Short mmCIF file of C-alpha atoms and ligand atoms in Angstrom, two decimals:
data_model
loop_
_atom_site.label_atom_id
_atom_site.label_comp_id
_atom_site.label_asym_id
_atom_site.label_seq_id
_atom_site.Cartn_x
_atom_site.Cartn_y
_atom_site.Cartn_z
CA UNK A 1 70.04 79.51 114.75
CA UNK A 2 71.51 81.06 112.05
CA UNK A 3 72.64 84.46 110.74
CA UNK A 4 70.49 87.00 110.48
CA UNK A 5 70.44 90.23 108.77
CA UNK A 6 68.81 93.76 108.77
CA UNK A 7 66.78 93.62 105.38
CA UNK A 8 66.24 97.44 104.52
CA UNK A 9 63.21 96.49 102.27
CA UNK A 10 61.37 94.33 104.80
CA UNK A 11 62.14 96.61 107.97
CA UNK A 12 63.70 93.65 110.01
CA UNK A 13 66.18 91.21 110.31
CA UNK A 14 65.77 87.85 108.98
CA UNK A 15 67.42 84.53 108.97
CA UNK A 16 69.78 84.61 105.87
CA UNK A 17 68.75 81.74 103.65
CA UNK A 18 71.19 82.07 100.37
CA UNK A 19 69.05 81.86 96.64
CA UNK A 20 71.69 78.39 96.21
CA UNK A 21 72.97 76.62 99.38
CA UNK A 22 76.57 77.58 100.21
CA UNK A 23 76.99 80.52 98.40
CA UNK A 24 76.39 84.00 98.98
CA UNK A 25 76.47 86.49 95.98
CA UNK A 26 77.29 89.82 96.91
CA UNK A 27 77.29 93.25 95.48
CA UNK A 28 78.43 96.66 96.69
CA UNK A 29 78.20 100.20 95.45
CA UNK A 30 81.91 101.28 94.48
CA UNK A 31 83.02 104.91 94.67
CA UNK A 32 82.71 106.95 91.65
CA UNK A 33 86.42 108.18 91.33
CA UNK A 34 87.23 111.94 90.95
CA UNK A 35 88.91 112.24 94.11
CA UNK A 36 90.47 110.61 96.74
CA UNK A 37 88.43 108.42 99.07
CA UNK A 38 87.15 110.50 102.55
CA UNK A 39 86.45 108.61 105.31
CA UNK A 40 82.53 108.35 104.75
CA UNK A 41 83.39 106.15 101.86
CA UNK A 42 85.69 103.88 104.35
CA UNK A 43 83.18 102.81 105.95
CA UNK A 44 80.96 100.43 103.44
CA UNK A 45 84.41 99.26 102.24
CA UNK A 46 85.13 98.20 105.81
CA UNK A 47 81.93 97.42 106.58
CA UNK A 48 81.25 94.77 103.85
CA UNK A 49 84.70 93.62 103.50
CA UNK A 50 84.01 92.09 107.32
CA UNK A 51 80.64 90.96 105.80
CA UNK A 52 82.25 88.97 103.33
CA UNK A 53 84.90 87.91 106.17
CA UNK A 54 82.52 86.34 108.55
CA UNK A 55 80.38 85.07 105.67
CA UNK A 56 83.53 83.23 104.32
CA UNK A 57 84.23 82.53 108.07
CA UNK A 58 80.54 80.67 108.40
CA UNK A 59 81.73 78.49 105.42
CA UNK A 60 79.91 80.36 102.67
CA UNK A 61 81.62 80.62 98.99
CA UNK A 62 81.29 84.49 98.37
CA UNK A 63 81.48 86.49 95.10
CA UNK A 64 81.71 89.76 95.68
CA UNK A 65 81.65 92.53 93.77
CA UNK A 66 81.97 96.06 93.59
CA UNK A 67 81.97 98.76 90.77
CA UNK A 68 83.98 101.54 90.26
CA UNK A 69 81.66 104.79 88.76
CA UNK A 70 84.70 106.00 86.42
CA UNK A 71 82.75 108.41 84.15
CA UNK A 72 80.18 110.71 84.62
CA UNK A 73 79.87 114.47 85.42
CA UNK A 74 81.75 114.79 88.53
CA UNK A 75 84.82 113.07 86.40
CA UNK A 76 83.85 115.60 83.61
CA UNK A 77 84.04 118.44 85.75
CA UNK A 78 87.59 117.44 87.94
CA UNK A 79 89.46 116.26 84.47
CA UNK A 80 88.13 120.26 83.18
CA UNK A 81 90.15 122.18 86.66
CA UNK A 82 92.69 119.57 86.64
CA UNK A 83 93.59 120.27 82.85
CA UNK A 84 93.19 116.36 82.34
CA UNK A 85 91.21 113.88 80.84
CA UNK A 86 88.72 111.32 82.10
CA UNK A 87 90.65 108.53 81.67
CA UNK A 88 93.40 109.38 83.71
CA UNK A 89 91.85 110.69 86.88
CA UNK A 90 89.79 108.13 86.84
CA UNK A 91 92.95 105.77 87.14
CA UNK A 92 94.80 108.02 89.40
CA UNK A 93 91.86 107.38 91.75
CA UNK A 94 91.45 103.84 91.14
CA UNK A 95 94.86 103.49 92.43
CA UNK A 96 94.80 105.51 95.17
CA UNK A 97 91.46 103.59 96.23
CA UNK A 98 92.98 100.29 96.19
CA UNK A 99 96.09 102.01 98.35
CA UNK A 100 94.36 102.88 100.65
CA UNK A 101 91.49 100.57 100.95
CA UNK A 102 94.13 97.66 101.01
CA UNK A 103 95.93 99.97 103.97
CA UNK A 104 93.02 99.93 105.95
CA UNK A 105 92.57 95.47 105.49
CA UNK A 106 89.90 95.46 103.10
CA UNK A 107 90.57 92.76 100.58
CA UNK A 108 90.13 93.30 97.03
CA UNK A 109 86.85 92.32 95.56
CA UNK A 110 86.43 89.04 92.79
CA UNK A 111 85.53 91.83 90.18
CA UNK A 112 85.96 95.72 90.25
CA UNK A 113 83.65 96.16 87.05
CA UNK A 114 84.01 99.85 85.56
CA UNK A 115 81.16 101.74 83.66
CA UNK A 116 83.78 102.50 80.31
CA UNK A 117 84.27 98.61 80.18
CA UNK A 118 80.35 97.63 80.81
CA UNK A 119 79.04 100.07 77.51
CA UNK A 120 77.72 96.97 75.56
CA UNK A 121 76.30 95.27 78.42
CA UNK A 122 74.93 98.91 79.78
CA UNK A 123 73.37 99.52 75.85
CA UNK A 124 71.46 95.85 75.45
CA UNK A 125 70.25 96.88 78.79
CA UNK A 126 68.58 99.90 77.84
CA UNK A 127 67.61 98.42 74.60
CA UNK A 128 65.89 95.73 76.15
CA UNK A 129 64.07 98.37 78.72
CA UNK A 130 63.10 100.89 75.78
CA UNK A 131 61.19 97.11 74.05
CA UNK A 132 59.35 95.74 76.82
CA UNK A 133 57.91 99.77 77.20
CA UNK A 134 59.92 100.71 80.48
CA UNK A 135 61.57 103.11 78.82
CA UNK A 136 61.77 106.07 75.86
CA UNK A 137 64.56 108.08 73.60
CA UNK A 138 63.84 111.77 74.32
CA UNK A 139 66.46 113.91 71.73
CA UNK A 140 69.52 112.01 72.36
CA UNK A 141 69.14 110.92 76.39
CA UNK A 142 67.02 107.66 77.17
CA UNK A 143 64.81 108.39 80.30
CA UNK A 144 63.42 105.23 82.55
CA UNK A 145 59.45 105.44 82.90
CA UNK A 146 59.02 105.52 86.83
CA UNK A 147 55.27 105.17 86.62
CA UNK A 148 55.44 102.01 84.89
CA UNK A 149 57.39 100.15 87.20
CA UNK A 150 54.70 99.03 89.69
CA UNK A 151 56.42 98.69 93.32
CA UNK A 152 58.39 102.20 92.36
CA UNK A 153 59.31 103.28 96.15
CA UNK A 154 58.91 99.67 97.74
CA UNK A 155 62.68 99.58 99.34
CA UNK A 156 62.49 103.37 100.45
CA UNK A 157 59.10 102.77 101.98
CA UNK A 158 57.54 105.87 100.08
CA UNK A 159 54.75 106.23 97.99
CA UNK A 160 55.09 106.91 94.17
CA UNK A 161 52.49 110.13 95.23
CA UNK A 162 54.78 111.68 97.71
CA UNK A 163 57.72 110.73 95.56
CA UNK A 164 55.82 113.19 92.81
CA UNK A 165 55.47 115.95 95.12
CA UNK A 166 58.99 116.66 95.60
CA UNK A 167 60.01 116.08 91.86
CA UNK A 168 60.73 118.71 89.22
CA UNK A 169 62.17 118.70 85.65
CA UNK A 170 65.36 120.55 85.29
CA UNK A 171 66.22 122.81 82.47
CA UNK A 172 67.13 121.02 79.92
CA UNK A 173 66.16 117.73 80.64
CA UNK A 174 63.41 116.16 78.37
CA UNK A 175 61.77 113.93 80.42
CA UNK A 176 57.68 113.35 80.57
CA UNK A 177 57.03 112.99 83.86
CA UNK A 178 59.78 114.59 87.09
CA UNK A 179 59.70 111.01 88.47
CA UNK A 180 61.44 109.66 84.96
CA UNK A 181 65.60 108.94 85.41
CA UNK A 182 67.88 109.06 83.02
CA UNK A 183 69.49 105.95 81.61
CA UNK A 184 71.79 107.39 78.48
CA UNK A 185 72.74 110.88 78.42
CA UNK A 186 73.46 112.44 74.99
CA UNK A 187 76.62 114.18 75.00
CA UNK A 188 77.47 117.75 75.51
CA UNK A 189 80.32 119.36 72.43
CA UNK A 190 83.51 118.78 73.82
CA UNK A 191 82.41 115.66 76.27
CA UNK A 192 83.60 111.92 76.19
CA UNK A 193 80.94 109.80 74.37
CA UNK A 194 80.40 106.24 73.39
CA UNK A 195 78.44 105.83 69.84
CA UNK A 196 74.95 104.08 70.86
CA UNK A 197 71.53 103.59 69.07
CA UNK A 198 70.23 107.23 70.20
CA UNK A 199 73.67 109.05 69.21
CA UNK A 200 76.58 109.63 70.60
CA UNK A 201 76.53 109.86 74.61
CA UNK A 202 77.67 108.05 77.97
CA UNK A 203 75.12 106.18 80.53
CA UNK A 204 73.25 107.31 83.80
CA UNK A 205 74.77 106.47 86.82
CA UNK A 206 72.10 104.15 88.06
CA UNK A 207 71.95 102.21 85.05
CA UNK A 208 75.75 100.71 86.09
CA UNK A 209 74.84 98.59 88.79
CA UNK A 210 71.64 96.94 87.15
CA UNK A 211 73.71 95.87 84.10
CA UNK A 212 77.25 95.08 86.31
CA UNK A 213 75.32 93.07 88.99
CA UNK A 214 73.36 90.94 85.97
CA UNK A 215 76.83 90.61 84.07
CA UNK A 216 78.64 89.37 86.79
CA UNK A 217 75.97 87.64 89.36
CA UNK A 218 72.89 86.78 87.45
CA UNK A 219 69.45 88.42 87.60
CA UNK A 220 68.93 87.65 91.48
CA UNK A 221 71.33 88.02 94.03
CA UNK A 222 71.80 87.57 97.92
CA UNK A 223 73.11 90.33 99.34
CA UNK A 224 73.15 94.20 97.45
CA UNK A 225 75.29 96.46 99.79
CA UNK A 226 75.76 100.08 100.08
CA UNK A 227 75.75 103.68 102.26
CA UNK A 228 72.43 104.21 103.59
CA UNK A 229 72.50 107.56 101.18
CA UNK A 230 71.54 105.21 98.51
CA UNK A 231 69.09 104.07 99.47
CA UNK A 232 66.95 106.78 97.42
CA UNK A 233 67.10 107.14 94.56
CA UNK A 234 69.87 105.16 93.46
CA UNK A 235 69.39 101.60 94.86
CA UNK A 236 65.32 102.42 94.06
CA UNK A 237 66.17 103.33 90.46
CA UNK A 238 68.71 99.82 90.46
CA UNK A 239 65.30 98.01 91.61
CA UNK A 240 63.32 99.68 88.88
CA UNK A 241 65.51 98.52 85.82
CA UNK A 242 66.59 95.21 87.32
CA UNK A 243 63.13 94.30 88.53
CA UNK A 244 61.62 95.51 85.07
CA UNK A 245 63.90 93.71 82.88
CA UNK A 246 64.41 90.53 84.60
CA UNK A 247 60.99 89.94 86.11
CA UNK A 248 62.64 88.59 89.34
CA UNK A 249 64.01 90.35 92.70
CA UNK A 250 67.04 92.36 91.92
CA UNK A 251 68.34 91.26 95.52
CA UNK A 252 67.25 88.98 98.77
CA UNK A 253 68.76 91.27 101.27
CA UNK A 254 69.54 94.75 101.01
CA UNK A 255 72.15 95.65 103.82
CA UNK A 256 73.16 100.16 104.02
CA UNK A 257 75.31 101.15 107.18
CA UNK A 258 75.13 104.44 108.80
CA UNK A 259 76.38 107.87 108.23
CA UNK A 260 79.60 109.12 109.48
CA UNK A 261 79.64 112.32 111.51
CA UNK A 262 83.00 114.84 111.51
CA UNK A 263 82.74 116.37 115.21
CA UNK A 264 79.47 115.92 115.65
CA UNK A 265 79.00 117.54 112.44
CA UNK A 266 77.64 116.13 109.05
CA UNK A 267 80.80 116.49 106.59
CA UNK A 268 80.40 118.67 103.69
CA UNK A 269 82.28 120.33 101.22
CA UNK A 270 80.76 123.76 102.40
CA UNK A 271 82.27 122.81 105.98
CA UNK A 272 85.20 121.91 104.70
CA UNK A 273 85.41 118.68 107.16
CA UNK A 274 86.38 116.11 104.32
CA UNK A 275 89.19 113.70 106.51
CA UNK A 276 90.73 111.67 103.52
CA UNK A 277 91.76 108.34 103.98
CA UNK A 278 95.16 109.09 101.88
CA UNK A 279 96.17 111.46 104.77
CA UNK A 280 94.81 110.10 107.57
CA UNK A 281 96.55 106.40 107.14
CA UNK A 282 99.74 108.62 107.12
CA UNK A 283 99.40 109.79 110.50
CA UNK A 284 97.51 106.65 111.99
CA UNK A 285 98.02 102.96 112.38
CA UNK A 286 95.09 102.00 109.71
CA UNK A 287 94.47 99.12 111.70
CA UNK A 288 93.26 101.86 114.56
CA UNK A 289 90.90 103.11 111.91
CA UNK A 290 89.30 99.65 111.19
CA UNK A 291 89.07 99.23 114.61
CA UNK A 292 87.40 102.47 115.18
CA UNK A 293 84.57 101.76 112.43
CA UNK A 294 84.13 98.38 113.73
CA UNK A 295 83.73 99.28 117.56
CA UNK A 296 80.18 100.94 116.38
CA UNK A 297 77.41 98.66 114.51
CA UNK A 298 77.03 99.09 111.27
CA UNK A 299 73.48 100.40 110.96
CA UNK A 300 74.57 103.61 113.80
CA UNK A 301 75.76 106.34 113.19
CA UNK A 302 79.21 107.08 114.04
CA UNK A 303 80.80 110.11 114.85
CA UNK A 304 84.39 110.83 113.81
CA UNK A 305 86.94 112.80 115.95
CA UNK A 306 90.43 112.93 116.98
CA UNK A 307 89.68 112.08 120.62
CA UNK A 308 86.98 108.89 119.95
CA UNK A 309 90.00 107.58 117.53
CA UNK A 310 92.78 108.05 120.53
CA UNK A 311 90.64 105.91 122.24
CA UNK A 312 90.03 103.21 119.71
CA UNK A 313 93.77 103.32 119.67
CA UNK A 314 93.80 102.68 123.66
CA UNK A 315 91.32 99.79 123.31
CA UNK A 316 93.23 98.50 120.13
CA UNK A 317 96.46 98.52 122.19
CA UNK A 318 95.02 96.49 124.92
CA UNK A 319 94.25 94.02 123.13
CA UNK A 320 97.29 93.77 121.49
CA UNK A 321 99.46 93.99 125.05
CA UNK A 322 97.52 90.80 125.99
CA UNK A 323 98.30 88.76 122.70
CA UNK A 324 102.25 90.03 122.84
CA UNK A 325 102.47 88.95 126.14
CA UNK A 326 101.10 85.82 125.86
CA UNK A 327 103.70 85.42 122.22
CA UNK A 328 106.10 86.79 124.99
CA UNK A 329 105.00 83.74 127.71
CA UNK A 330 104.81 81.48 124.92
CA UNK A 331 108.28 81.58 124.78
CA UNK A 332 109.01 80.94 127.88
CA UNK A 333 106.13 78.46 129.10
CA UNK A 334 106.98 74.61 129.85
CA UNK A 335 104.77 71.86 128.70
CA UNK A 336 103.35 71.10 131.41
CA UNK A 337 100.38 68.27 131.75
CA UNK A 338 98.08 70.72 134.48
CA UNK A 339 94.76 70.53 134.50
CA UNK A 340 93.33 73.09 131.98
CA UNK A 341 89.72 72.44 131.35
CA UNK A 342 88.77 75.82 132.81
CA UNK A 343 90.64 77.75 130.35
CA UNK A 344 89.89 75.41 127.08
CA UNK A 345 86.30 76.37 128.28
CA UNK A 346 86.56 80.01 128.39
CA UNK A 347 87.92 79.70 124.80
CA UNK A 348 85.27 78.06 123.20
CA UNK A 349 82.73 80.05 125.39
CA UNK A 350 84.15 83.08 123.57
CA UNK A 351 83.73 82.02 120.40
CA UNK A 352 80.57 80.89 120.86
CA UNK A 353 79.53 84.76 121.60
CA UNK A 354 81.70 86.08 119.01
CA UNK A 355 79.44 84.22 116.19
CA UNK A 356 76.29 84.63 118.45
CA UNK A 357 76.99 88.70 118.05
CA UNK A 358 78.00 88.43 114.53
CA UNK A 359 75.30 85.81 113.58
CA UNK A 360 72.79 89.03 115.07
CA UNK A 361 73.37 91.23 112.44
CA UNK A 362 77.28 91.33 111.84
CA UNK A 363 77.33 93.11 115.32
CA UNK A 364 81.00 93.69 115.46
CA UNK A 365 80.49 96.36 118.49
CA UNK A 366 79.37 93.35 120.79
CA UNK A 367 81.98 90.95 119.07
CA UNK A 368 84.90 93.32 120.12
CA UNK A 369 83.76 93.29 123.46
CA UNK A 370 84.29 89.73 123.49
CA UNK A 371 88.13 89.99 122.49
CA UNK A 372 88.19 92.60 125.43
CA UNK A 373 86.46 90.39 127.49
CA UNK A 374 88.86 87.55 126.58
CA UNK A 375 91.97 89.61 126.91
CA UNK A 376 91.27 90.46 130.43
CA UNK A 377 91.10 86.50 131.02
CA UNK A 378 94.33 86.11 129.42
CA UNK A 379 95.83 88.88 131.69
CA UNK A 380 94.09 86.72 134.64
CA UNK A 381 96.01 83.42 133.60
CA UNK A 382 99.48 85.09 132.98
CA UNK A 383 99.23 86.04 136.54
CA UNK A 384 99.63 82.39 137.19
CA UNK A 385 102.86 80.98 138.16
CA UNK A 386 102.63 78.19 136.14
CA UNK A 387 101.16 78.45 132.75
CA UNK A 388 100.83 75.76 130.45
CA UNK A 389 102.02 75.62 126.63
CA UNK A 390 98.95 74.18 125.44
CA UNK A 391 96.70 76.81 126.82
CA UNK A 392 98.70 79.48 126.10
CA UNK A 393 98.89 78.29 122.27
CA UNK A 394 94.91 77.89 122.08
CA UNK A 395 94.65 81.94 123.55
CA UNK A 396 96.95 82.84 120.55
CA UNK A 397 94.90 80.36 118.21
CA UNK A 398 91.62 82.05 119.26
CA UNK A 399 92.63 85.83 118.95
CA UNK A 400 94.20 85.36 115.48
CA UNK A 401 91.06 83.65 114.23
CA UNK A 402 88.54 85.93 116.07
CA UNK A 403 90.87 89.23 115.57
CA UNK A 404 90.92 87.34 111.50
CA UNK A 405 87.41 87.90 110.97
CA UNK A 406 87.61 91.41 112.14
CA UNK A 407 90.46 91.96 109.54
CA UNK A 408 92.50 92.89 112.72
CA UNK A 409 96.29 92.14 113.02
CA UNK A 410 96.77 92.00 116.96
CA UNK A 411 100.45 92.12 115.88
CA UNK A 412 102.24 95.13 116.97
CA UNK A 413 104.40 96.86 114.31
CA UNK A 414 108.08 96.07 114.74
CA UNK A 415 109.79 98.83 116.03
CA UNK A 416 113.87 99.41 115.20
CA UNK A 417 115.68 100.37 118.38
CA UNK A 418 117.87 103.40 118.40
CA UNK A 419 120.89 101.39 118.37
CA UNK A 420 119.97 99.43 115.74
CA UNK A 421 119.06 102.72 113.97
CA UNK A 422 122.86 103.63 114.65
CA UNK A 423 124.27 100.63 113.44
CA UNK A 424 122.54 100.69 110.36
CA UNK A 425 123.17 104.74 109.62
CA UNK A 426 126.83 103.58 110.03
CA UNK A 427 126.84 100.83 107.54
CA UNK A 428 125.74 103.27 105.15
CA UNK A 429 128.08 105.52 105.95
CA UNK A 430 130.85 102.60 105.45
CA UNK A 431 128.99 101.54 101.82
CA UNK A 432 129.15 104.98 100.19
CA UNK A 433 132.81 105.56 101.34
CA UNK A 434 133.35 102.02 99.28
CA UNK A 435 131.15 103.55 96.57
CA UNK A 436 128.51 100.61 97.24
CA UNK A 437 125.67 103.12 96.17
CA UNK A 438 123.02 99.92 95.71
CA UNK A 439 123.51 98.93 99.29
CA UNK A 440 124.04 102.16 101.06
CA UNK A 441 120.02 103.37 99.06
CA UNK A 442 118.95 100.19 100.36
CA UNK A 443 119.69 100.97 103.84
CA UNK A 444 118.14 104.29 103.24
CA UNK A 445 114.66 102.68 102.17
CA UNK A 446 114.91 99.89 104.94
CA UNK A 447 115.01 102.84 107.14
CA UNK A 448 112.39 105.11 105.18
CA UNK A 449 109.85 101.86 105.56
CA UNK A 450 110.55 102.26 109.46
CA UNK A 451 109.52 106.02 109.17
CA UNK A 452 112.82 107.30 109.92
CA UNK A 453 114.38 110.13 107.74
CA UNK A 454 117.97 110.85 107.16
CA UNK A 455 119.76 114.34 107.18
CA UNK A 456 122.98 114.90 105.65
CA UNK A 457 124.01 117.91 107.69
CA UNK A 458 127.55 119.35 108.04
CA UNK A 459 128.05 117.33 110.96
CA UNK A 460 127.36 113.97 109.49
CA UNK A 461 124.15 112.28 109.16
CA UNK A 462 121.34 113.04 111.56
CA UNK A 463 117.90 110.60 111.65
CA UNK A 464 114.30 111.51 112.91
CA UNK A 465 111.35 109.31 113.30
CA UNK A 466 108.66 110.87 111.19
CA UNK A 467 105.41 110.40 113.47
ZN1 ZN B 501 75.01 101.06 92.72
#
């Protein structure tokens, strides 16, 4: 026994075996930050955060790290229409990614590397490729020499020959052969640029994740994560440099999850279906969302709607009725010496299937069937007429640590009652008549964090719960 995982360049899963016993070295394509995340890129953060979770659950010391792509043409083009710079939409977005990554339970990585503070490491990199012949200086822009990498293809399954066939150079790019990638682009008049041994210019995109992944993790690593849409060419092209330069497997395992679907319909900008995480954690409980992502395995599709995340919310919810009402019971429950082998069996019977589900694969979709599973049981016993303590205490125990790994509260949010929403309106009222300005704002934001707005109308002040 053990856990295994679905290893993109083999075809199949396989028993994870870590390069150095006890510790798991991860990496994960970032987002490259012109915009605000959509819900596409929610997914790998989600997905690999509970990765990390259940690896660090199994006992395994995990680095993990993930990049941030914070210059490059997209960021050219968005600092143009915005009337910015790079620099500062790329930390507007950094932010915002962190808001609302954070929102939706997804821990913070050990490093978030970024392409303008990897230059020297990206430079020796490319220096060291252009020596041992891998690659050549074409006018200004470095290009990587596919055909020279033997294996070119390997974790995409395709052959360097069809590969060719679909390849083309673009105006104005000087490579040799259509299969050639760029490593350093030489910079347009006007553009941001970084002085480098072939002029002035800023890197490829690939080229980020072969140097950040070295810098940080070493030549060989356990895990390399990412959205199955790169796949080809960019984890190919990270396989290529690494591979070339180091002379030893970029990465053991190479995990992508699915594609999100909007409707049933692939989201596009010509669609116009982008859902952004910044709005959508405004109108729903992020923990829903997790939930939602979660409920399908990683490696499926998953299709997106309104209606499908109502009913994540259902399923969320009765999970969470069980584990208040046993808090509730808790409360309540004597401790009482009853025989409770039965129920101290069901519990470690469910965790047993929790890890055998996630130990196949990380498949969360069979492990929250489990916590339903459970739940029901814990319905069953509070039927009882006596319920004991101890039991009661181990249910608790169990969904925290199962619903933990998930990166699930089963907490519901604290809700202010309309009295207490009275009460407070009216101390406010009382603080500004005695000028007390500090504590009649702070009852203002206490209430604000609650999601309930205050209207000074000509009849006093009215309140709302924003929903
Ligand atoms: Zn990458």
């Amino acid at each position: 026994m053990g856990i295994k995982i679905y290893n993109t360049m083999t075809r199949q899963k396989e028993l994870f075996v870590p390069l150095e016993e006890g510790k798991v070295k991860m990496y994960v394509c970032g987002p490259t930050v012109y915009n605000y995340i959509h819900i596409g890129n929610a997914r790998p953060a989600i997905v690999f955060d509970t990765v990390r979770k259940y690896l660090e659950y199994r006992d395994y010391d995990v680095q993990f790290i993930s990049n941030f792509t914070d210059v490059d043409d997209k960021l050219i083009k968005a600092a143009k229409e915005m009337g910015s710079d790079v620099p500062t939409i790329a930390e507007k977005f950094i932010h915002a990614y962190h808001e609302d990554t954070c929102a939706l339970g997804v821990q913070k990585a050990d490093a978030h590397p970024r392409v303008t503070e990897t230059i020297p490491e990206i430079i020796e990199f490319i220096e060291n490729l252009i020596k041992k012949g891998f690659a050549y200086e074409a006018a200004g822009d470095v290009y990587f020499k596919t055909r020279s990498f033997n294996g070119y293809g390997k974790l995409s399954h395709q052959s360097i020959d069809d590969l060719r066939s679909g390849a083309r150079i673009e105006v104005g790019e000087k490579k040799e052969d259509p299969l050639d990638f760029v490593l350093w682009k030489a910079a347009k008049d006007g553009e941001i640029y970084w002085e480098s041994p072939w002029g002035k210019g800023r890197p490829g995109w690939h080229i980020e994740c072969s140097a950040m992944a070295k810098k940080y993790l070493g030549d060989s690593i356990d895990i390399h994560g990412g959205g199955q849409d790169l796949a080809f060419p960019h984890h190919e092209n990270e396989i290529a440099q690494s591979e070339a330069l180091n002379e030893a497997p970029m990465a053991k395992y190479w995990m992508h999850n699915g594609y999100i679907n909007i409707d049933n319909e692939k989201m596009s900008k010509s669609l116009g279906n982008f859902v952004l995480v910044h709005d959508l954690v405004q109108q729903q409980d992020p923990q829903v969302i997790r939930f939602f992502m979660l409920a399908v395995h990683y490696r499926n599709p998953i299709n997106f709607s309104q209606e499908l995340l109502e009913a994540a919310e259902a399923g969320l919810n009765r999970i969470r009725t069980s584990y208040e009402n046993l808090k509730h019971r808790l409360s309540v429950s004597a401790d009482l010496a009853m025989d409770s082998e039965k129920w101290t069996q069901l519990v470690k019977e469910t965790r047993e299937k929790f890890i055998a589900d996630m130990d196949d694969d990380f498949n969360t979709a069979n492990a929250i069937s489990h916590l339903f599973d459970f739940s029901r049981e814990a319905n069953v016993y509070l039927q009882e007429k006596n319920t004991s303590k101890a039991v009661i205490t181990e249910f608790i125990a169990l969904f925290d640590e199962l619903a933990g790994v998930l990166g699930l509260t089963l907490h519901k949010e604290e809700e202010l009652l309309d009295e207490e929403i009275d009460a407070l309106i009216q101390e406010r009222n009382q603080a500004r008549k005695e000028k007390n300005f500090a504590r009649a704002d702070e009852i203002r934001d206490q209430l604000k964090e609650q999601n309930i707005i205050l209207e000074d109308t000509a009849q006093g002040v009215r309140w709302k719960r924003d929903r």
